[in-house]
Coordinates of C-alpha atoms in Angstrom, one line a residue:
Chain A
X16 CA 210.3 -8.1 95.6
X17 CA 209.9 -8.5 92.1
X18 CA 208.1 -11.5 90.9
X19 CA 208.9 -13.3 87.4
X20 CA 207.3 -12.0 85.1
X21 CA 205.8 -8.9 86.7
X22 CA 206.8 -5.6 85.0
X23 CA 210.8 -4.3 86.2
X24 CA 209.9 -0.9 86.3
X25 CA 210.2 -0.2 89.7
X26 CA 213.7 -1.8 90.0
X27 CA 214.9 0.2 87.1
X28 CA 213.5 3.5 89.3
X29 CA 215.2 2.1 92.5
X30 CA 218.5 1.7 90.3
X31 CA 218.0 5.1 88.3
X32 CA 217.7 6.7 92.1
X33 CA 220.2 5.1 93.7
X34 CA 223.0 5.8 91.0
X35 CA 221.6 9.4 90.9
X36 CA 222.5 9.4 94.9
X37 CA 225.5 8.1 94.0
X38 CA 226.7 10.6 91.9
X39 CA 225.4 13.7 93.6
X40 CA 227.3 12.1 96.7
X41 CA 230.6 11.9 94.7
X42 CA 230.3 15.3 93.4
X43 CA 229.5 16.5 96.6
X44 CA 232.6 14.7 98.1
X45 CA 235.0 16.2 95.4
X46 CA 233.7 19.6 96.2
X47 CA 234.1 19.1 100.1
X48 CA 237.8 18.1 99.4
X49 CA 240.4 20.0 100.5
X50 CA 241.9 21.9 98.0
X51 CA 245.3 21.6 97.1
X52 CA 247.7 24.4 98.5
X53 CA 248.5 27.0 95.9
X54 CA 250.1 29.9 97.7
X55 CA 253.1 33.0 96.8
X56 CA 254.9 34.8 98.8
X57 CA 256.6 37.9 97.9
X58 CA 259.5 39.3 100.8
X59 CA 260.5 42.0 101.9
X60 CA 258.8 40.8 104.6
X61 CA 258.9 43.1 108.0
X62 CA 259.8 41.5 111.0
X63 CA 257.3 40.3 113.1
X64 CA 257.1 38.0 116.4
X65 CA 257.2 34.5 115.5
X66 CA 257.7 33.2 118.9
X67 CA 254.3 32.0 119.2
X68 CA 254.1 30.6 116.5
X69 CA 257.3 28.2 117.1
X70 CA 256.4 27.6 120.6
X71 CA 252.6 26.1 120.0
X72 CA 255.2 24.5 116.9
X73 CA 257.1 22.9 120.1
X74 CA 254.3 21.6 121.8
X75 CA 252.6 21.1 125.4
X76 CA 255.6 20.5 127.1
X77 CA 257.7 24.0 126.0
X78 CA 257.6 26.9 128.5
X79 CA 254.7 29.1 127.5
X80 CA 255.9 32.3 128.5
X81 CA 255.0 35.2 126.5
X82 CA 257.6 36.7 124.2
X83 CA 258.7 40.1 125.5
X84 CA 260.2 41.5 122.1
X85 CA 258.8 44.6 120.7
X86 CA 258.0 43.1 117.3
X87 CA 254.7 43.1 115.7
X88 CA 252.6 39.6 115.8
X89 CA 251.2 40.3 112.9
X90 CA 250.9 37.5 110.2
X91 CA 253.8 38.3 107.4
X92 CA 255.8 36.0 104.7
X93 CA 257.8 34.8 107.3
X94 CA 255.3 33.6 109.6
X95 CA 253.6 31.8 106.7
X96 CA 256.5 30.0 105.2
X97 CA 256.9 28.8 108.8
X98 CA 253.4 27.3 108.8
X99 CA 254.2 25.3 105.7
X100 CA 257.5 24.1 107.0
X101 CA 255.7 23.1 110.5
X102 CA 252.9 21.0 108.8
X103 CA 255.3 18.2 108.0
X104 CA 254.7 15.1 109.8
X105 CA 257.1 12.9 108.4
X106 CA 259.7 14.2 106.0
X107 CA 261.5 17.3 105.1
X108 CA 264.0 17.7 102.1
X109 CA 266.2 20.9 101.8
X110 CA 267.8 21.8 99.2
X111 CA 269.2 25.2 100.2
X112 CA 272.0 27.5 99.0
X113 CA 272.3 29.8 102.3
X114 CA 270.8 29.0 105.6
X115 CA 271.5 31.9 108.5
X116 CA 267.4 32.6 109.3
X117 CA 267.4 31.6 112.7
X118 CA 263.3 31.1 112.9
X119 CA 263.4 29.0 110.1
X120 CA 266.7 27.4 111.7
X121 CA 264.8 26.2 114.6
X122 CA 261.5 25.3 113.2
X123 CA 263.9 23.0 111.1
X124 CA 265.6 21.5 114.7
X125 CA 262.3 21.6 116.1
X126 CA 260.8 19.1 113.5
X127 CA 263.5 17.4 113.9
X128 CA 263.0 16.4 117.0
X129 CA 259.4 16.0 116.1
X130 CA 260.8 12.6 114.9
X131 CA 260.3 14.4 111.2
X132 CA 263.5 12.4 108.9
X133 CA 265.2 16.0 108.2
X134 CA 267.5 15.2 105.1
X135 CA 269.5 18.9 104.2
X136 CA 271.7 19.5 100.8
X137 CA 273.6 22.9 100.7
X138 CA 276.5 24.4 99.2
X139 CA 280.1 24.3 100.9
X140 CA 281.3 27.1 100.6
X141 CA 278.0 29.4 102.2
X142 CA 277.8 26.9 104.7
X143 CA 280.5 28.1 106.8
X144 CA 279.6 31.9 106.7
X145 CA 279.0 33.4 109.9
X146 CA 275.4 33.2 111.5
X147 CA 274.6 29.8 109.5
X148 CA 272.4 27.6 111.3
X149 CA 274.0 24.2 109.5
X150 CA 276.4 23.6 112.5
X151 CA 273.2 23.7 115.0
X152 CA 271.2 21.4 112.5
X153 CA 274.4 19.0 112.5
X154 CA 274.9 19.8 116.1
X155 CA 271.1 18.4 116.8
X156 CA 271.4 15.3 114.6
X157 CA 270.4 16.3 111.2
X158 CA 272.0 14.6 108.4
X159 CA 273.4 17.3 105.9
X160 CA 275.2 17.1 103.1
X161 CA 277.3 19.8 101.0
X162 CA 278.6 19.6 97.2
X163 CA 282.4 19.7 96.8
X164 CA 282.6 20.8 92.9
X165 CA 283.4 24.3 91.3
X166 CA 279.9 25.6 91.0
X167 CA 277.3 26.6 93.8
X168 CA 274.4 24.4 95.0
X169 CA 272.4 27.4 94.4
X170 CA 268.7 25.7 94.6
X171 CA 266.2 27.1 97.3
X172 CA 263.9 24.7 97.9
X173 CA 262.1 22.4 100.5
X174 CA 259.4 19.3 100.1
X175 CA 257.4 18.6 103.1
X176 CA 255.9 15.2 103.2
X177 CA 256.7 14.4 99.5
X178 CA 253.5 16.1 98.9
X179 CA 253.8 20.3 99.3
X180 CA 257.1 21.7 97.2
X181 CA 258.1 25.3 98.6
X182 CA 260.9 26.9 95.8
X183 CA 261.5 29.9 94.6
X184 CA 264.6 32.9 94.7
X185 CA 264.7 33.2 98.4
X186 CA 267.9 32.1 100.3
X187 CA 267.1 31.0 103.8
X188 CA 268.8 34.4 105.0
X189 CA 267.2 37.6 107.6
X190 CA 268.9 39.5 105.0
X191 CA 266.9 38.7 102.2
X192 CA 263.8 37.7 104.2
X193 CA 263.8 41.5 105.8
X194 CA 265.6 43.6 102.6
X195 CA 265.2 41.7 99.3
X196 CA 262.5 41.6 96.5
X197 CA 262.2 37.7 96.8
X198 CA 259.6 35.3 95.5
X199 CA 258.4 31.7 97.2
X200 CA 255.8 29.5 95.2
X201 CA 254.4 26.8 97.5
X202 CA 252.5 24.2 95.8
X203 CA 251.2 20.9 96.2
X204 CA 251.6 19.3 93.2
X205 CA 252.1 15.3 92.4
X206 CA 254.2 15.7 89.5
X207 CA 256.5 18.9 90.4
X208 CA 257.3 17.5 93.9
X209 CA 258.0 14.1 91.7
X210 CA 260.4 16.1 90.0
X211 CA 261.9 18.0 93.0
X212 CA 262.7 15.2 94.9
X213 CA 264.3 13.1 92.3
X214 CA 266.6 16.2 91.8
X215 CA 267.1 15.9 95.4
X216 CA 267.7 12.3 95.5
X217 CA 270.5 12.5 92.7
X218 CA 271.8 15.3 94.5
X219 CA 271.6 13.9 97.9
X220 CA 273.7 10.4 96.0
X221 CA 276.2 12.7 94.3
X222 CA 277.3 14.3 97.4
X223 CA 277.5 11.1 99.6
X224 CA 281.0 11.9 101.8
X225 CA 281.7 8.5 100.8
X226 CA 282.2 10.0 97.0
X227 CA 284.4 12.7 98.4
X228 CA 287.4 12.9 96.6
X229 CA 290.0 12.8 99.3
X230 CA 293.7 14.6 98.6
X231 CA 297.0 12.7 99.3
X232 CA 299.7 14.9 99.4
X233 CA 303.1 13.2 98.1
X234 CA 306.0 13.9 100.4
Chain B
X13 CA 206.5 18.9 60.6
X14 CA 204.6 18.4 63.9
X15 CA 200.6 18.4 63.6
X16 CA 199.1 19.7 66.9
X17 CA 197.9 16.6 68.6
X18 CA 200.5 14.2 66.8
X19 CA 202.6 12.5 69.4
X20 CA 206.1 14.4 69.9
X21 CA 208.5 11.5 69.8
X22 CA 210.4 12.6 66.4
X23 CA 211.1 15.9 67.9
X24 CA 212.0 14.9 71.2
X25 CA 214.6 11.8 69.7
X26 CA 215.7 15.0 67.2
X27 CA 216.8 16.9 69.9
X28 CA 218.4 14.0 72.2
X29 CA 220.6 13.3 69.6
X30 CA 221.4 16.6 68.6
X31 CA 222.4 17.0 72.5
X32 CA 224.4 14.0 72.5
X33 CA 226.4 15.3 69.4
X34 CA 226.8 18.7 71.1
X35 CA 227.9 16.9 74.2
X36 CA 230.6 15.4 72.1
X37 CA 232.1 17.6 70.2
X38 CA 232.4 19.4 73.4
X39 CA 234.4 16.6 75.1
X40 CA 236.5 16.1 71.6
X41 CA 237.2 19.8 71.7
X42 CA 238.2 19.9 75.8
X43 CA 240.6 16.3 74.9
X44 CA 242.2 18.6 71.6
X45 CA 242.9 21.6 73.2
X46 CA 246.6 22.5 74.0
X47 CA 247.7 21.3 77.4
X48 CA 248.8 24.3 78.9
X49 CA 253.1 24.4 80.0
X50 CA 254.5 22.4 83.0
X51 CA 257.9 22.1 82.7
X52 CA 260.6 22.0 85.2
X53 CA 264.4 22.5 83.8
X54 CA 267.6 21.5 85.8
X55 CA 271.1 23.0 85.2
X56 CA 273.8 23.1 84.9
X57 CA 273.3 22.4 81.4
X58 CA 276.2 21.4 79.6
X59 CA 277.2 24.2 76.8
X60 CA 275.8 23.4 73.4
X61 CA 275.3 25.4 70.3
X62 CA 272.3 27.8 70.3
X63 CA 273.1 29.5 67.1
X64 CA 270.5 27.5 64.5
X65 CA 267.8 28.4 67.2
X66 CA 269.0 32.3 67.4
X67 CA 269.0 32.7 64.0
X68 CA 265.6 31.2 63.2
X69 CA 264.0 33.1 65.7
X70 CA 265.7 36.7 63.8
X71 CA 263.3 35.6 61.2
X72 CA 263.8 35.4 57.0
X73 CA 266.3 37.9 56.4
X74 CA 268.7 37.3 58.9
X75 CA 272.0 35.1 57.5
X76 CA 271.7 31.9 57.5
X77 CA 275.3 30.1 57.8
X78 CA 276.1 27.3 59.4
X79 CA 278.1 27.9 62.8
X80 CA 281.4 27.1 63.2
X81 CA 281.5 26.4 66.9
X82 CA 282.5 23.1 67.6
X83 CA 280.0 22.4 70.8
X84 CA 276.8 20.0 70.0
X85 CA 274.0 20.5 68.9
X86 CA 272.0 18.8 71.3
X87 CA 268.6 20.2 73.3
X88 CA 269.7 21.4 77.1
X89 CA 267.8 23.3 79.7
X90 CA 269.2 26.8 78.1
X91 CA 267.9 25.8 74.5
X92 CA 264.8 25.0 76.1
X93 CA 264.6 28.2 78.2
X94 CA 265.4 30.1 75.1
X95 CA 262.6 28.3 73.3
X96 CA 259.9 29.2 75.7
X97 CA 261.2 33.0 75.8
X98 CA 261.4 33.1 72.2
X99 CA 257.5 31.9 71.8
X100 CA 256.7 35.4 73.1
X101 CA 254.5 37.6 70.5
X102 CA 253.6 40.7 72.5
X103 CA 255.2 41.0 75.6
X104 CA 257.8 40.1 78.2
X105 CA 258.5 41.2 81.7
X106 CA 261.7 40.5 83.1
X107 CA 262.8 40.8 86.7
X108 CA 266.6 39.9 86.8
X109 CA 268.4 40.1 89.5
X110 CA 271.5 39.7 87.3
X111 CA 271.7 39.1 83.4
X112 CA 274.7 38.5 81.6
X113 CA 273.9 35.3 79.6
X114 CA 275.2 36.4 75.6
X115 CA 271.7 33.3 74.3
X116 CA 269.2 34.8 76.6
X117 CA 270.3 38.8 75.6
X118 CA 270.6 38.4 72.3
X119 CA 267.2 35.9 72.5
X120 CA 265.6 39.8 74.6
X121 CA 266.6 41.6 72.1
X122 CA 265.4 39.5 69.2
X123 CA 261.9 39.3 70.7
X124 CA 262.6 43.6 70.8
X125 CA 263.3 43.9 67.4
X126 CA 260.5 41.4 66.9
X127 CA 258.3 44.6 68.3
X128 CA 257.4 42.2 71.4
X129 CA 256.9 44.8 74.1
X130 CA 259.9 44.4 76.5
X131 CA 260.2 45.3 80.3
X132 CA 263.3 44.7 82.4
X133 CA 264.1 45.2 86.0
X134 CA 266.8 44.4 87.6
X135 CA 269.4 45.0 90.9
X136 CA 271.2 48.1 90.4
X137 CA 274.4 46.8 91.8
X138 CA 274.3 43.7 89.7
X139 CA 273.8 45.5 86.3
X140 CA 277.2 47.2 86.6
X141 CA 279.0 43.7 86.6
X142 CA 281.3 42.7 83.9
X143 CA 279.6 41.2 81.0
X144 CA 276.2 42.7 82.5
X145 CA 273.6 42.5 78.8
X146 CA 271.8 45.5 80.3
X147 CA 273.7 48.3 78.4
X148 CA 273.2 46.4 75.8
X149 CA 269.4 45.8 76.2
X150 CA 269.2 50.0 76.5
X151 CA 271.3 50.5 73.4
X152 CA 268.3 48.8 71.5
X153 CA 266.0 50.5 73.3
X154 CA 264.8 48.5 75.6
X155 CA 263.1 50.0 78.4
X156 CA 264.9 49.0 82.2
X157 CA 264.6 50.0 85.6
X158 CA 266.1 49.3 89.0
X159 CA 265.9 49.5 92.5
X160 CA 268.3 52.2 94.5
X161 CA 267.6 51.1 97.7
X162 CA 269.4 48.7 100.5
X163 CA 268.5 45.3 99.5
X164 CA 269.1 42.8 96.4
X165 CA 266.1 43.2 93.8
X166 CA 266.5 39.2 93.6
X167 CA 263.4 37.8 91.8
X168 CA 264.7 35.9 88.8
X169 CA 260.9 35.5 86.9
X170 CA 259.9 36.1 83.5
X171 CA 256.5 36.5 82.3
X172 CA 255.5 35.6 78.4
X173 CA 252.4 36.8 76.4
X174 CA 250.9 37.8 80.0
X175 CA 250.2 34.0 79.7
X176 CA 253.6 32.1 81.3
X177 CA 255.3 32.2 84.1
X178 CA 259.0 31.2 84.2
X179 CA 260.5 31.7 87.5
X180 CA 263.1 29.6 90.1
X181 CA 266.7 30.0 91.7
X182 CA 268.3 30.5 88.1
X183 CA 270.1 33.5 87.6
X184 CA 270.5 34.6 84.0
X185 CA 274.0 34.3 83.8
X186 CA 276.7 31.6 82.1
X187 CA 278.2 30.3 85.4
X188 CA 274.9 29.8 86.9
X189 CA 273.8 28.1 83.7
X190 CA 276.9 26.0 83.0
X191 CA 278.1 25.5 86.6
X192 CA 275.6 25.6 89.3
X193 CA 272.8 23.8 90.6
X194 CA 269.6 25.6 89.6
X195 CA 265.8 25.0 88.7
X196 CA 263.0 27.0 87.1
X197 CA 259.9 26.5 86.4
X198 CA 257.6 27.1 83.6
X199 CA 254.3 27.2 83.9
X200 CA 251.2 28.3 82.2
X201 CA 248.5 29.3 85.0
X202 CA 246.4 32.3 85.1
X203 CA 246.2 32.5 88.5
X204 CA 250.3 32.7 89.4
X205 CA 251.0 34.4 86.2
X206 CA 248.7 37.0 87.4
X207 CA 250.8 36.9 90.8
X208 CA 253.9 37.3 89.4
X209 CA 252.6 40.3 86.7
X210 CA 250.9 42.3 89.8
X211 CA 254.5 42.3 91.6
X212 CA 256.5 42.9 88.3
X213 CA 253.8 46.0 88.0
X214 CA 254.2 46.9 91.9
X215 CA 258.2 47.1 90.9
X216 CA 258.0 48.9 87.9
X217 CA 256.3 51.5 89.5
X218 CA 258.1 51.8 92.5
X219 CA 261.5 51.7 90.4
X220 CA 260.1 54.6 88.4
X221 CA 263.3 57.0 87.7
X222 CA 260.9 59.9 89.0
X223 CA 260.6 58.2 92.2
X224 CA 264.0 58.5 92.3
X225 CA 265.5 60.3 95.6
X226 CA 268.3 62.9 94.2
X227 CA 270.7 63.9 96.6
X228 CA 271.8 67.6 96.5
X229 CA 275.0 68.0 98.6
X230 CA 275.3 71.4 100.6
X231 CA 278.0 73.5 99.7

C-alpha cells in the first residue's frame, strides 16, 4: 500500500510491469491469430475421389459407405475449392457463368440443406445447357436468379460467409476443371468481399423476376 | 567530450533523442510510402473515348490531334485497365484466352515499341477469331505462344513490372468489355504476383514451339 508521502517508485515498477505484460500478451495474441486465408489454385486439375470429402461434408447421419470408384483420393484443386465452399456456416453468394460440376453441385445442395441462405446469380442462356446442375439447385430450394439482357453474366465468383471471396477464370464446369488452364484466387479480405458482394447485391436487384420485362403479343 | 569518471547523462540523453528522431522518421517514411494497388473494376463499361490516353502514352512524337469520335470522355473500367497496363516499364506477361480489344492491342503494342519486354499466351483456337489482335501483336514482333492441346488455355491475367497482378473473369475483348458482366482485379502483392508469374513461366515453357508434336502422315 502506498502511504502519503512515501516515495511512488514501487507503483511506477508495478505499472511499468504490468503494461509490459500487457503488451507482450497483445503481441503474442496477434501472432497466435489465425491468419487470413490467401490461397491459388491453378486447374487442370486431375480427377480425384471427392466422395469422402462430401460425405463427412453431409454429416453423421449420411450412409458411410466407402466409394468404390477407381479414382485417386489424392488432395487436388477440386478437392480444395470444395473445402472452401463447405466451411460456410451461414451464407453463400454465387455469381456464376456456367454451373455443370456435379461435386461442386452437390456441396452447393448439401449446404443448402445445412440451413446455409444459398443466394445463386447466373446467366440465362448457359443455364439451360445440358448437365447444368441449376435445375437440381432450384429443384432443392435454392433461390437463383438469371439476367435477361444481351450480354453474358460472365462472373465466376462465390463469397462464403461475407468474409472469404473465391473468383477467378474458372467456370463451375468438369470440362474446364479436368482440361483447362484455369486460375481461382481465394482470399479473405474485408474490403474485396465488400466489393464483391455489393456487385452481387446490385446484380441480385437488377434481375429480380419481378423486373422482367414480360412480352405481350398484339393479336 | 566525456572525462572518464564524469557522469554519462549528456551522452546517454544524446542518444535517446537521436533514437527517438530515428524512430520517427522511420514511421514518417512507412505513413509516405506508396500504398501498394487494390483495385477492383466492374464492366460492362460503357464505351468512351480512349484516344487522349493512347496517344500520351506513344510518347512526344506521336500526333497530337484532337479525336473526332463523338463518345465521352469520361474514366470507365477500360480507361482504367488501360492505365494500369500502360504504367508498365519493363515487362508484361499476358495470358489471354482471347484478345481482340483494338485500346488494349494497340495499348500492348505501345508498351512494345516502348521496348517494355512483352510475353503473350493465349488459346490457339481463340486466336484465329475474327478481329483476333494477335497477328497483329506478331507483326510488331511481339513474341506469342499457345497451347495445341484438348482444352481452353483460359487464364485471363496480366502481370506488370513483375510487380502487379491483374487477373478476373474479363476476357480482352469489346463484347466482354461493353456488354457483359465481368470483374478483375488488380493488385500489387509479391506473394500472388509471384503465383501468377511461376504459372505464366510453367506455360511458356510448356507452349514452347519446340515442344510442339508434328504429325508426319504415312504415305
Amino acid at each position: 500500500m502506498w502511504v502519503p508521502g512515501a516515495p511512488r517508485r514501487p507503483v511506477l515498477a508495478v505499472a511499468m510491469a504490468a503494461a509490459a505484460a500487457g503488451l507482450a500478451l497483445a503481441m503474442a495474441a496477434r501472432r497466435w491469430r489465425r491468419r487470413p486465408v490467401r490461397e491459388v489454385l491453378f486447374f487442370p486439375s486431375p480427377p480425384s475421389c471427392t466422395e469422402a470429402l462430401l460425405a463427412e461434408a453431409a454429416g453423421p447421419g449420411a450412409p458411410a459407405r466407402p466409394c468404390p470408384c477407381p479414382l485417386p483420393r489424392t488432395d487436388c484443386s477440386l478437392s480444395r475449392l470444395l473445402r472452401r465452399l463447405l466451411s460456410a456456416r451461414r451464407s453463400l453468394e454465387l455469381c456464376l457463368f456456367a454451373f455443370s460440376c456435379p461435386q461442386l453441385g452437390r456441396a452447393v445442395r448439401l449446404l443448402h440443406r445445412r440451413g446455409v441462405r444459398v443466394r445463386v446469380v447466373t446467366d440465362a442462356q448457359y443455364m439451360g445447357l445440358r448437365g447444368s446442375q441449376i435445375g437440381l439447385l432450384r429443384h432443392d430450394g435454392i433461390q437463383v436468379r438469371h439476367d435477361q439482357g444481351h450480354g453474358y453474366m460472365h462472373h465466376k465468383f462465390a463469397i462464403v460467409d461475407r468474409r472469404m471471396l473465391i473468383t477467378g477464370s474458372l467456370n463451375w464446369t468438369t470440362q474446364a476443371i479436368q482440361t483447362n488452364r484455369e486460375n481461382v484466387l481465394v482470399v479473405e479480405d474485408a474490403e474485396y468481399v465488400k466489393l464483391y458482394l455489393d456487385e452481387f447485391e446490385r446484380i441480385w436487384e437488377q434481375y429480380n423476376p419481378t423486373n422482367y420485362r414480360v412480352l405481350v403479343q398484339g393479336q
